[in-house]
PDB file of C-alpha atoms in Angstrom:
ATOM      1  CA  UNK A1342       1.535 -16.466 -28.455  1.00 28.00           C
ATOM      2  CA  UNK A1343       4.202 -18.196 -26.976  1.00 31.00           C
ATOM      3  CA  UNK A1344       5.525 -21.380 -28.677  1.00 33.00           C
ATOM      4  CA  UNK A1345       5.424 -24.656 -26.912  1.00 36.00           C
ATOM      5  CA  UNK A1346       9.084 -25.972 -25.721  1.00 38.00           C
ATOM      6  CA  UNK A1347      10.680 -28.592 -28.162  1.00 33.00           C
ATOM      7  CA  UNK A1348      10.374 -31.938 -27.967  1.00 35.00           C
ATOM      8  CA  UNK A1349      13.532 -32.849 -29.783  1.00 34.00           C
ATOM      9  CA  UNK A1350      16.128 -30.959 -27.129  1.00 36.00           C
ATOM     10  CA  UNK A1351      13.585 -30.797 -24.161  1.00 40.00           C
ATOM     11  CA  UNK A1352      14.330 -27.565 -23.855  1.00 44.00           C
ATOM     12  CA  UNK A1353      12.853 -24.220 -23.952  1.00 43.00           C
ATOM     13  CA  UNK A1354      12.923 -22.448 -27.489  1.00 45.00           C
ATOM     14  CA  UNK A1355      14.198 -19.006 -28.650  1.00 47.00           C
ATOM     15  CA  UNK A1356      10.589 -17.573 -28.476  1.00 42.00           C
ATOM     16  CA  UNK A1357      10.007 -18.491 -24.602  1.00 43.00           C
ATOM     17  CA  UNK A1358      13.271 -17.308 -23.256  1.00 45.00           C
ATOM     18  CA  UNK A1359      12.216 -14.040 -25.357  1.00 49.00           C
ATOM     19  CA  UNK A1360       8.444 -14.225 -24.309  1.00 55.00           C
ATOM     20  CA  UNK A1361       9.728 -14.775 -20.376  1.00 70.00           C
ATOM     21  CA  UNK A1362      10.925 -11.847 -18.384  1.00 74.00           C
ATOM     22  CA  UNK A1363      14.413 -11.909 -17.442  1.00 86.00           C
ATOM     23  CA  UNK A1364      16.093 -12.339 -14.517  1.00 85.00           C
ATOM     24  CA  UNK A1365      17.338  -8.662 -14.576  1.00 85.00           C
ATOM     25  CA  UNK A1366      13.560  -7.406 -15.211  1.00 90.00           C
ATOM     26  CA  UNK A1367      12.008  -9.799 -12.945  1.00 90.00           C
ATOM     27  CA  UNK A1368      14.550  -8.220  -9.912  1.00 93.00           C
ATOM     28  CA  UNK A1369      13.586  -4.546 -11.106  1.00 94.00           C
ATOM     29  CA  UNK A1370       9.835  -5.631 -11.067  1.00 93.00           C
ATOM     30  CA  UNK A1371      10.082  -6.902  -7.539  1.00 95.00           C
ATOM     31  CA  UNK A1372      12.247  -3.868  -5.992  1.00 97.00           C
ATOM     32  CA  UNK A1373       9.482  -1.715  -7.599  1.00 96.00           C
ATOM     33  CA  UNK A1374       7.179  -3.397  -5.538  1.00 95.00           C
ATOM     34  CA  UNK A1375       8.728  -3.294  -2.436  1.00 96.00           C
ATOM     35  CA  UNK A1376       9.408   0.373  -2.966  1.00 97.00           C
ATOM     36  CA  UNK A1377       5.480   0.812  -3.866  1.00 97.00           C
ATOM     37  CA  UNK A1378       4.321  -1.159  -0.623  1.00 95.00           C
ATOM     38  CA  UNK A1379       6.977   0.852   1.646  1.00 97.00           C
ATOM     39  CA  UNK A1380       5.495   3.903  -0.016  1.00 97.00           C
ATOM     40  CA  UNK A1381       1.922   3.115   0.910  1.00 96.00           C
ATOM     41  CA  UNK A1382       2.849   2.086   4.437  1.00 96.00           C
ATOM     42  CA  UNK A1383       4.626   5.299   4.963  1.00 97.00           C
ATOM     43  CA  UNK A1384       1.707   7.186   3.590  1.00 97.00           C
ATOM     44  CA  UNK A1385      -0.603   5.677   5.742  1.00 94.00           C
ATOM     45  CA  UNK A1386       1.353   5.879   8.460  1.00 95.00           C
ATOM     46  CA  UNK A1387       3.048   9.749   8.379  1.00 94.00           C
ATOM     47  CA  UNK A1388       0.788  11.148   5.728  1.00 95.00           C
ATOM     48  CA  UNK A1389       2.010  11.578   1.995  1.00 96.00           C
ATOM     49  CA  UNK A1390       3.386  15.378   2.900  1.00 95.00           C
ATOM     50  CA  UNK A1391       5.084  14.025   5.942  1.00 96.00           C
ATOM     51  CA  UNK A1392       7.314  11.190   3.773  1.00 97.00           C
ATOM     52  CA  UNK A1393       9.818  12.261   1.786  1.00 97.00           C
ATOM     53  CA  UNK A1394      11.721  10.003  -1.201  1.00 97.00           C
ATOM     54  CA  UNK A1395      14.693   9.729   1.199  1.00 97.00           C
ATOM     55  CA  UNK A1396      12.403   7.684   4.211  1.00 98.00           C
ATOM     56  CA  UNK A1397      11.221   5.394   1.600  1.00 98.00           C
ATOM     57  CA  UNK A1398      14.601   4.462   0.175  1.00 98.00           C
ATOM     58  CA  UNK A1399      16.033   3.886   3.365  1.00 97.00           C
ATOM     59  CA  UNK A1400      12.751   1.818   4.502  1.00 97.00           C
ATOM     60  CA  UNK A1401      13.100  -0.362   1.403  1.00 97.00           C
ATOM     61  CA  UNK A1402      17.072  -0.150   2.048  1.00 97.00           C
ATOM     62  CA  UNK A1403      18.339   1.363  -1.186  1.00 97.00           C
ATOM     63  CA  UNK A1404      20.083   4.573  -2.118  1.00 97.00           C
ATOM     64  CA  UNK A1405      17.699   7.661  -2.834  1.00 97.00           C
ATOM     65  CA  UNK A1406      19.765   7.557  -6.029  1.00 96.00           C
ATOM     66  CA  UNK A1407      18.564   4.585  -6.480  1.00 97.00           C
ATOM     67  CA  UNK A1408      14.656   5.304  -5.875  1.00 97.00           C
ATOM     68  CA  UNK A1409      14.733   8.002  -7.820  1.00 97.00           C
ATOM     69  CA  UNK A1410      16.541   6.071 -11.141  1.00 96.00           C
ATOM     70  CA  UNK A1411      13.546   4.067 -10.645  1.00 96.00           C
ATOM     71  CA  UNK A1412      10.687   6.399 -10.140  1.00 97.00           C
ATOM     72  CA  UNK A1413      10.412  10.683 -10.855  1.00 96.00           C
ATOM     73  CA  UNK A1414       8.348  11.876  -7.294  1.00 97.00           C
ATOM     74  CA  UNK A1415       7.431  10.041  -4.625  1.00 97.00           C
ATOM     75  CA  UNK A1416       4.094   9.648  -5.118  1.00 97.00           C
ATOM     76  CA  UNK A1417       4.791   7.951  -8.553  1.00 97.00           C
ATOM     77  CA  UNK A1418       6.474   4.912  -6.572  1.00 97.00           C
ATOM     78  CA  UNK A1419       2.937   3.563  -5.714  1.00 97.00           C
ATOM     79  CA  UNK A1420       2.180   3.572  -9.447  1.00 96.00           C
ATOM     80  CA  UNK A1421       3.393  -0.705  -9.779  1.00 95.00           C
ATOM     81  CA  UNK A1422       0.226  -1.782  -7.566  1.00 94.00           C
ATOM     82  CA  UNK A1423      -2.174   0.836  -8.851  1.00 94.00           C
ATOM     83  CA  UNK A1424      -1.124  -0.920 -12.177  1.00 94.00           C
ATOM     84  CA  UNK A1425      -1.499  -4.037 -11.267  1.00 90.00           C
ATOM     85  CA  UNK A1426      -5.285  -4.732 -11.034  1.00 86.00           C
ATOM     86  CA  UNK A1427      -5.511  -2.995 -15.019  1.00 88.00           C
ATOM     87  CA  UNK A1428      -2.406  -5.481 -15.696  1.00 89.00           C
ATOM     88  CA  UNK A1429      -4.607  -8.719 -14.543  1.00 87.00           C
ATOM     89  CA  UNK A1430      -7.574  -7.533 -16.677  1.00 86.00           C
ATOM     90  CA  UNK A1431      -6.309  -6.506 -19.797  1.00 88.00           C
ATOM     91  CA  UNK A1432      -4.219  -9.837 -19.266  1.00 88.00           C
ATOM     92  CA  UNK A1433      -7.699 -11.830 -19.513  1.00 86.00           C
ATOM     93  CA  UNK A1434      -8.892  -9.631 -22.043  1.00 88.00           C
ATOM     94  CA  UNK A1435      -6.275 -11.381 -24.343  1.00 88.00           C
ATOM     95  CA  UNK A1436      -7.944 -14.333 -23.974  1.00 87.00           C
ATOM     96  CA  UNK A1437     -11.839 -12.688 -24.579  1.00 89.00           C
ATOM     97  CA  UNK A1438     -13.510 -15.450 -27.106  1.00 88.00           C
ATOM     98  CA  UNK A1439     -14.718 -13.434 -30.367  1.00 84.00           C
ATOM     99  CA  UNK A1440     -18.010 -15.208 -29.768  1.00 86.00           C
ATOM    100  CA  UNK A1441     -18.511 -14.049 -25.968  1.00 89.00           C
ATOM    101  CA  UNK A1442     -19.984 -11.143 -24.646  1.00 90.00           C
ATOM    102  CA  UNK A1443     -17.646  -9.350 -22.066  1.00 89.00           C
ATOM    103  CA  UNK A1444     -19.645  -9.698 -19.501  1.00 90.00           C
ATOM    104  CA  UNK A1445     -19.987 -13.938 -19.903  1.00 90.00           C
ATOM    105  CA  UNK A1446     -16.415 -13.740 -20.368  1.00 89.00           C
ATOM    106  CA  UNK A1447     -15.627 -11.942 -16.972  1.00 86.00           C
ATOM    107  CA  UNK A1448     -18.406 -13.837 -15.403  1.00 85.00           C
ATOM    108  CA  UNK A1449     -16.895 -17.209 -16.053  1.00 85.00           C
ATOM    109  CA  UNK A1450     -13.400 -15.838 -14.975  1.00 79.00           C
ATOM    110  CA  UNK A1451     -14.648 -15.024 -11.868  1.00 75.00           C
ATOM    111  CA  UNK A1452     -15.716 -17.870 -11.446  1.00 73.00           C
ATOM    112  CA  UNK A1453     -12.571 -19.143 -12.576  1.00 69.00           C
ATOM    113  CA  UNK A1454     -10.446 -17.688  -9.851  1.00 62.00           C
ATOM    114  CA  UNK A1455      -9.362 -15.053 -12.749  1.00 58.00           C
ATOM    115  CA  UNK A1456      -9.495 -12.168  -9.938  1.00 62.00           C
ATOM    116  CA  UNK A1457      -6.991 -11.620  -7.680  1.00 60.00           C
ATOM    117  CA  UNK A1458      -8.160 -11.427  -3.725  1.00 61.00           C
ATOM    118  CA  UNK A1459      -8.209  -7.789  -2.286  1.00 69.00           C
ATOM    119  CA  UNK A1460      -5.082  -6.660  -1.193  1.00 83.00           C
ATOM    120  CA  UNK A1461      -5.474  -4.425   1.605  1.00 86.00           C
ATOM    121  CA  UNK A1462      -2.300  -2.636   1.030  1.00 88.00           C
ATOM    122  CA  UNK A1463      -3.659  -1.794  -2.473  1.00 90.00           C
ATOM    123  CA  UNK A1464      -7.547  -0.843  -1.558  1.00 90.00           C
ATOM    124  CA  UNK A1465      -5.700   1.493   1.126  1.00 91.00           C
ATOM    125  CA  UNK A1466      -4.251   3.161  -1.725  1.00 94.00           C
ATOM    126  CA  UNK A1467      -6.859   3.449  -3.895  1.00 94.00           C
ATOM    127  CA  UNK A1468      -8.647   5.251  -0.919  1.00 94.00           C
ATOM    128  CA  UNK A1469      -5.721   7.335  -0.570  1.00 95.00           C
ATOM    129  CA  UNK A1470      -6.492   8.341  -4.480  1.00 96.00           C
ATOM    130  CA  UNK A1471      -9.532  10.025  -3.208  1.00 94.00           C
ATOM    131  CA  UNK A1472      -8.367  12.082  -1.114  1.00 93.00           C
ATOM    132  CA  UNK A1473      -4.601  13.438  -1.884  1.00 95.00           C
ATOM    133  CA  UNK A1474      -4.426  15.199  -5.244  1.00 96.00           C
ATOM    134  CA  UNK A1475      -1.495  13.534  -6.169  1.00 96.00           C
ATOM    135  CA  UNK A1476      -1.960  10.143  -5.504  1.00 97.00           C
ATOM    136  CA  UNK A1477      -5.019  10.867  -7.685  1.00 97.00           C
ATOM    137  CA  UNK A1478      -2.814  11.919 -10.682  1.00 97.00           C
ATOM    138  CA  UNK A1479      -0.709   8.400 -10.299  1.00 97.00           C
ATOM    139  CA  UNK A1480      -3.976   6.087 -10.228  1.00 97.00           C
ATOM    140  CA  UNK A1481      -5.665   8.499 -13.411  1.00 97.00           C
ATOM    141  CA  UNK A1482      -1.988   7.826 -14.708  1.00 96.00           C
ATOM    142  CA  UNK A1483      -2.037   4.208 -14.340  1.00 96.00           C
ATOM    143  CA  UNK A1484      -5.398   3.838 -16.519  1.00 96.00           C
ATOM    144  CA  UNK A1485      -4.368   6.681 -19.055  1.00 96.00           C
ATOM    145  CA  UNK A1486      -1.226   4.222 -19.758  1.00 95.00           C
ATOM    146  CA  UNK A1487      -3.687   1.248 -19.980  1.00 95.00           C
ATOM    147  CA  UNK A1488      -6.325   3.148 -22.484  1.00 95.00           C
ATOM    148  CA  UNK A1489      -4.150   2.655 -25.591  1.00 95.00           C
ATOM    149  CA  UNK A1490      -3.457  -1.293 -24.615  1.00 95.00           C
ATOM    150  CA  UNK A1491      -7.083  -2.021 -24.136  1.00 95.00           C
ATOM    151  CA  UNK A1492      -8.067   0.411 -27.779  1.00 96.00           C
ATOM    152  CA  UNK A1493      -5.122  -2.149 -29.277  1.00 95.00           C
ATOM    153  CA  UNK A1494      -6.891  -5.306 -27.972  1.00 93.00           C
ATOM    154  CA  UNK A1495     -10.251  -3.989 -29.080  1.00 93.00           C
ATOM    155  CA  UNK A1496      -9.701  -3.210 -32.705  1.00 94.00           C
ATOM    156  CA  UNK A1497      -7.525  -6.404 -33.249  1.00 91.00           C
ATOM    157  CA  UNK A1498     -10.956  -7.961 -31.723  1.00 89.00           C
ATOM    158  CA  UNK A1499     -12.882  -6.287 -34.548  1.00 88.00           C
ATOM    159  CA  UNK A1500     -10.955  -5.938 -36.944  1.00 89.00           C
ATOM    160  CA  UNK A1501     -11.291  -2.301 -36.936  1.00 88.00           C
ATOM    161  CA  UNK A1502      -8.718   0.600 -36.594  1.00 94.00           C
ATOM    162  CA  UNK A1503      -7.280   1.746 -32.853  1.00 94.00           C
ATOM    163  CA  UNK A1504      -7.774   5.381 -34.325  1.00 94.00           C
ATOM    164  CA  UNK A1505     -11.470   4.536 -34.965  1.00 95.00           C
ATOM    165  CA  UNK A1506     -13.442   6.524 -32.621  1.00 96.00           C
ATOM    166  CA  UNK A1507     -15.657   4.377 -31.822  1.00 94.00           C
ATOM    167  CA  UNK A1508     -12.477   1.865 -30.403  1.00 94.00           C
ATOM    168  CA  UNK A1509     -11.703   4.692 -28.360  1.00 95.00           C
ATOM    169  CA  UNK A1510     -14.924   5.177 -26.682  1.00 95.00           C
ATOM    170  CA  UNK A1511     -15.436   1.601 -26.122  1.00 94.00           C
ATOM    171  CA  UNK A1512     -11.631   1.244 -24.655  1.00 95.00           C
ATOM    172  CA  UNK A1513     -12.577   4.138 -22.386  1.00 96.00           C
ATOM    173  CA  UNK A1514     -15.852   2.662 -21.349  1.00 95.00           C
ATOM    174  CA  UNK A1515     -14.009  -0.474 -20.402  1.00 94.00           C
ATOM    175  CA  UNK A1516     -11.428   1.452 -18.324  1.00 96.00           C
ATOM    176  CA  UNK A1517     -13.580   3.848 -16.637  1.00 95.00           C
ATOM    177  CA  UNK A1518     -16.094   1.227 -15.735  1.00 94.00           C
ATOM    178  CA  UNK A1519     -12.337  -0.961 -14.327  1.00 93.00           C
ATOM    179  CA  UNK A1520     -11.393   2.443 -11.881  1.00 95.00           C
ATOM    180  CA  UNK A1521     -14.660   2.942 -10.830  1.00 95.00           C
ATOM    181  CA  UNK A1522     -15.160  -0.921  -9.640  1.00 93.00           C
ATOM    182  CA  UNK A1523     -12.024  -0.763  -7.909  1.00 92.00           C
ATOM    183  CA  UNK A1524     -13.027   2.440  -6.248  1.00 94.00           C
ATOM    184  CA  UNK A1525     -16.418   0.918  -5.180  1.00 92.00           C
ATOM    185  CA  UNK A1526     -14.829  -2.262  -3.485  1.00 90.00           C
ATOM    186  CA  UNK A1527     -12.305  -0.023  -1.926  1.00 90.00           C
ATOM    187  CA  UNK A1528     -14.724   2.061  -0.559  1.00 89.00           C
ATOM    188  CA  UNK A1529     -17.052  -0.799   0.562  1.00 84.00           C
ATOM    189  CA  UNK A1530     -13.815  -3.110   1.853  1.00 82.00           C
ATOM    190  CA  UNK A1531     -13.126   0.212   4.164  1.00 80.00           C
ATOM    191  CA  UNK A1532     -16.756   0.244   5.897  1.00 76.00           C
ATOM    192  CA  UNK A1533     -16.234  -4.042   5.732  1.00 75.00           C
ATOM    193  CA  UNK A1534     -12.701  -5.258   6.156  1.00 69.00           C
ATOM    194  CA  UNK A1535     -13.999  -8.545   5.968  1.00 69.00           C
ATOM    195  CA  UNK A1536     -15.912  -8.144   2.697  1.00 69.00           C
ATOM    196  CA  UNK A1537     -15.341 -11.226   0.592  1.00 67.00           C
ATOM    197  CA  UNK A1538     -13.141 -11.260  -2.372  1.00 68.00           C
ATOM    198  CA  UNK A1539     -15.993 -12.283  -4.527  1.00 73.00           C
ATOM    199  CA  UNK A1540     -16.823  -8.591  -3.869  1.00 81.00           C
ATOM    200  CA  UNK A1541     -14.358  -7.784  -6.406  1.00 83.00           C
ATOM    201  CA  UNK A1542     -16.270  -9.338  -9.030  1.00 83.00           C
ATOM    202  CA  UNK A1543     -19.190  -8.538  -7.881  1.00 86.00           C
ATOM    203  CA  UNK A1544     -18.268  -4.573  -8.365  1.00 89.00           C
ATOM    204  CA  UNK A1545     -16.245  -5.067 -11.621  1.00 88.00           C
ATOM    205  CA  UNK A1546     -19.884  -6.981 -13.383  1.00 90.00           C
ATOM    206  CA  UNK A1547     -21.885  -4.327 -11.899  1.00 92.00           C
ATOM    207  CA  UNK A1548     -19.688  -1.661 -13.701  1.00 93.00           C
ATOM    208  CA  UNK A1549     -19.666  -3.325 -16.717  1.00 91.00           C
ATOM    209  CA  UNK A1550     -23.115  -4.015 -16.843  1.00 92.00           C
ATOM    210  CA  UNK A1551     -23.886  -0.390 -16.247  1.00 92.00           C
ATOM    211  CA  UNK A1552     -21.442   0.527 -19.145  1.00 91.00           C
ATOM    212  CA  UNK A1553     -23.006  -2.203 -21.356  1.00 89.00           C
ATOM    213  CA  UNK A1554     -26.679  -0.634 -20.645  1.00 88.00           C
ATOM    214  CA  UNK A1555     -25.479   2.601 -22.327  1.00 81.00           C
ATOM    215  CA  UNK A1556     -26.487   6.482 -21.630  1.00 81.00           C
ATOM    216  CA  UNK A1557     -30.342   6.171 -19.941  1.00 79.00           C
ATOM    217  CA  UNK A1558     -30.598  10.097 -21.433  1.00 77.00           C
TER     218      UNK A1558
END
């Protein structure tokens, strides 16, 4: 938890400059970004076997050398916004009440504004998961990486271990249920591009719900 700033100096303490990203990481976040949505573009536009890591350097207006310090294939450069939806909602799950059931909790930040609104850039990609193999390794990547923050969150929740198998299957439940929400409003944002954000949540309580219901075998 970050610390409040002190009211002696007025100034921020040790633990928020260390909580806050610095300026170095917040510039490497946001070229990351721009490389991912130059990526996407380019891949809509040319297809993904048509772009090469060369075109999307010199789109974004770096070096290849520098593209490829910053990412391993081309198709791994969309990986920042196919992270970004898990980042949001393990993000809230930090803040998941020990007395509220998950669903109340993402109910009410829904209703909060807790979602952010569809990005067509991103549900274009998520599309583009479906159908190019390796796209579809980046976006299973993205929620492999997540599965181990959301067993962490889980077991410090219960109190239990993150090794405990059962914290594993309910941190996969959670994630699964996440990717195939995002996949659903994707798909439906495609046949509606003027489906309302609320959509989002809409999909994400209907996966969870389904989750929560368990196996009907």
């Amino acid at each position: 938890m970050r610390e409040a700033p002190s009211a002696i100096q007025g100034k921020p303490t040790q633990a928020d400059d260390d909580a806050r990203p610095s300026l170095v990481q917040r510039r490497k976040e946001a070229l990351r970004s721009d490389i991912a949505r130059e990526a996407v573009r380019l891949f809509a536009t040319q297809g993904v076997t048509g772009t090469t890591g060369e075109q999307i350097a010199q789109a974004v207006g770096i070096s290849a050398r520098t593209l490829w310090r910053h990412f391993p294939t081309k198709e791994s450069c969309v990986l920042p916004l196919l992270s970004a939806g898990l980042d949001l909602a393990v993000d809230r799950l930090r803040h998941w009440p020990p007395e509220t059931r998950l669903l109340d909790f993402f109910a009410e930040s829904c209703q909060e504004g807790g979602l952010p609104p569809g990005d067509p850039v991103i549900l274009d990609l998520i599309r583009m998961t479906s159908t190019d193999p390796a796209l579809r390794s980046v976006w299973l990547q993205a929620h492999d990486d997540a599965l181990p923050v959301l067993a962490k969150l889980l077991a410090r929740r219960s109190g239990g271990d993150v090794d405990d198998l059962r914290v594993k299957v309910h941190a996969a439940t959670i994630n699964g249920a996440l990717r195939a929400a995002a996949e659903d409003f994707a798909r439906r944002f495609a046949d509606d591009p003027e489906a309302a954000d609320s959509e989002i949540a809409t999909c994400i309580l209907a996966a969870l719900r389904a989750a929560s219901e368990g196996l009907p075998y």
